[in-house]
């Protein structure tokens, strides 16, 4: 009897270990190979050089994005270089008027929900040691444009700031 029960358990274990899974994602946030490929293709669209063509937001508020101490208008015309192969890049503020001239190294990542995490990396600093960053939502990525949406607190209420990017070079 004992051999019969062990045999049935062995067959059941073998059958479940050989079955294919149909789930596309699990509760731990992992993704299937197909989802990973889709995310990767969206991220690869970001490769190249970009400029922020305009920023949409409620203009009755004063916004200084990415802790630069610079007005949001200083980011219009800023140059961004994104390298998805190693998830690094830079952005450069052009300067002039009240805007500083500055280039900032960044690392970024994109998850399966199109959330983009951007972290500023200081000179001589290792990216893996940077824990603070900014979370934005990637919208409408194409070969020539995309939008990053940042939700900010405006007098206790959430407000979206939309950074519209256009490609300047591949």
PDB file of N, CA and C in Angstrom, residues 1 8 10 14 34 46-47 55 73 80 98 103 105 114 117-118 126 130-131 140 149-150 162:
ATOM      1  N   UNK A   1       0.817  -1.187   0.000  1.00  0.00           N
ATOM      2  CA  UNK A   1       0.000   0.000   0.000  1.00  0.00           C
ATOM      3  C   UNK A   1       0.868   1.262   0.000  1.00  0.00           C
ATOM      4  N   UNK A   8       1.956   6.959  -6.734  1.00  0.00           N
ATOM      5  CA  UNK A   8       0.972   7.948  -7.189  1.00  0.00           C
ATOM      6  C   UNK A   8       1.507   9.360  -6.950  1.00  0.00           C
ATOM      7  N   UNK A  10       4.635  10.239  -6.759  1.00  0.00           N
ATOM      8  CA  UNK A  10       5.745  10.438  -7.696  1.00  0.00           C
ATOM      9  C   UNK A  10       5.242  10.815  -9.080  1.00  0.00           C
ATOM     10  N   UNK A  14       5.806  14.390 -10.937  1.00  0.00           N
ATOM     11  CA  UNK A  14       6.405  14.415 -12.266  1.00  0.00           C
ATOM     12  C   UNK A  14       5.492  15.137 -13.253  1.00  0.00           C
ATOM     13  N   UNK A  34       7.516  36.834 -23.042  1.00  0.00           N
ATOM     14  CA  UNK A  34       6.823  37.685 -24.017  1.00  0.00           C
ATOM     15  C   UNK A  34       6.663  39.107 -23.501  1.00  0.00           C
ATOM     16  N   UNK A  46      13.527  54.413 -26.927  1.00  0.00           N
ATOM     17  CA  UNK A  46      14.051  55.594 -26.252  1.00  0.00           C
ATOM     18  C   UNK A  46      15.513  55.868 -26.583  1.00  0.00           C
ATOM     19  N   UNK A  47      16.168  54.939 -27.249  1.00  0.00           N
ATOM     20  CA  UNK A  47      17.589  55.091 -27.553  1.00  0.00           C
ATOM     21  C   UNK A  47      17.813  56.294 -28.455  1.00  0.00           C
ATOM     22  N   UNK A  55       6.376  71.534 -22.088  1.00  0.00           N
ATOM     23  CA  UNK A  55       5.939  70.931 -20.839  1.00  0.00           C
ATOM     24  C   UNK A  55       4.515  71.417 -20.578  1.00  0.00           C
ATOM     25  N   UNK A  73      10.531  75.928 -16.911  1.00  0.00           N
ATOM     26  CA  UNK A  73      10.764  76.442 -18.262  1.00  0.00           C
ATOM     27  C   UNK A  73      12.210  76.251 -18.715  1.00  0.00           C
ATOM     28  N   UNK A  80      18.531  65.555 -23.982  1.00  0.00           N
ATOM     29  CA  UNK A  80      18.586  64.290 -23.244  1.00  0.00           C
ATOM     30  C   UNK A  80      19.204  63.228 -24.145  1.00  0.00           C
ATOM     31  N   UNK A  98      17.512  83.136 -16.367  1.00  0.00           N
ATOM     32  CA  UNK A  98      17.591  82.637 -14.994  1.00  0.00           C
ATOM     33  C   UNK A  98      17.878  81.136 -14.944  1.00  0.00           C
ATOM     34  N   UNK A 103      24.891  69.827 -16.946  1.00  0.00           N
ATOM     35  CA  UNK A 103      24.705  68.485 -17.495  1.00  0.00           C
ATOM     36  C   UNK A 103      24.677  67.517 -16.331  1.00  0.00           C
ATOM     37  N   UNK A 105      24.300  63.415 -15.195  1.00  0.00           N
ATOM     38  CA  UNK A 105      24.284  61.982 -15.528  1.00  0.00           C
ATOM     39  C   UNK A 105      23.099  61.328 -14.825  1.00  0.00           C
ATOM     40  N   UNK A 114       5.151  50.459 -17.642  1.00  0.00           N
ATOM     41  CA  UNK A 114       5.630  51.695 -18.283  1.00  0.00           C
ATOM     42  C   UNK A 114       5.966  52.791 -17.274  1.00  0.00           C
ATOM     43  N   UNK A 117      11.780  55.020 -13.877  1.00  0.00           N
ATOM     44  CA  UNK A 117      12.507  55.488 -12.709  1.00  0.00           C
ATOM     45  C   UNK A 117      13.769  56.185 -13.206  1.00  0.00           C
ATOM     46  N   UNK A 118      13.966  57.438 -12.791  1.00  0.00           N
ATOM     47  CA  UNK A 118      15.157  58.188 -13.161  1.00  0.00           C
ATOM     48  C   UNK A 118      15.906  58.534 -11.885  1.00  0.00           C
ATOM     49  N   UNK A 126      28.703  55.840  -7.692  1.00  0.00           N
ATOM     50  CA  UNK A 126      28.272  54.598  -8.347  1.00  0.00           C
ATOM     51  C   UNK A 126      26.755  54.575  -8.414  1.00  0.00           C
ATOM     52  N   UNK A 130      22.871  54.832  -5.576  1.00  0.00           N
ATOM     53  CA  UNK A 130      21.867  55.903  -5.565  1.00  0.00           C
ATOM     54  C   UNK A 130      20.510  55.283  -5.273  1.00  0.00           C
ATOM     55  N   UNK A 131      19.886  55.730  -4.200  1.00  0.00           N
ATOM     56  CA  UNK A 131      18.592  55.164  -3.843  1.00  0.00           C
ATOM     57  C   UNK A 131      17.439  56.120  -4.137  1.00  0.00           C
ATOM     58  N   UNK A 140       2.947  56.870 -24.923  1.00  0.00           N
ATOM     59  CA  UNK A 140       3.018  57.004 -26.383  1.00  0.00           C
ATOM     60  C   UNK A 140       4.430  57.000 -26.959  1.00  0.00           C
ATOM     61  N   UNK A 149       5.268  61.518 -17.840  1.00  0.00           N
ATOM     62  CA  UNK A 149       4.305  62.187 -16.975  1.00  0.00           C
ATOM     63  C   UNK A 149       4.742  62.007 -15.528  1.00  0.00           C
ATOM     64  N   UNK A 150       4.889  63.141 -14.842  1.00  0.00           N
ATOM     65  CA  UNK A 150       5.283  63.121 -13.435  1.00  0.00           C
ATOM     66  C   UNK A 150       4.125  63.653 -12.605  1.00  0.00           C
ATOM     67  N   UNK A 162       3.564  67.019 -17.782  1.00  0.00           N
ATOM     68  CA  UNK A 162       3.826  66.220 -18.976  1.00  0.00           C
ATOM     69  C   UNK A 162       5.017  66.804 -19.727  1.00  0.00           C
TER      70      UNK A 162
END
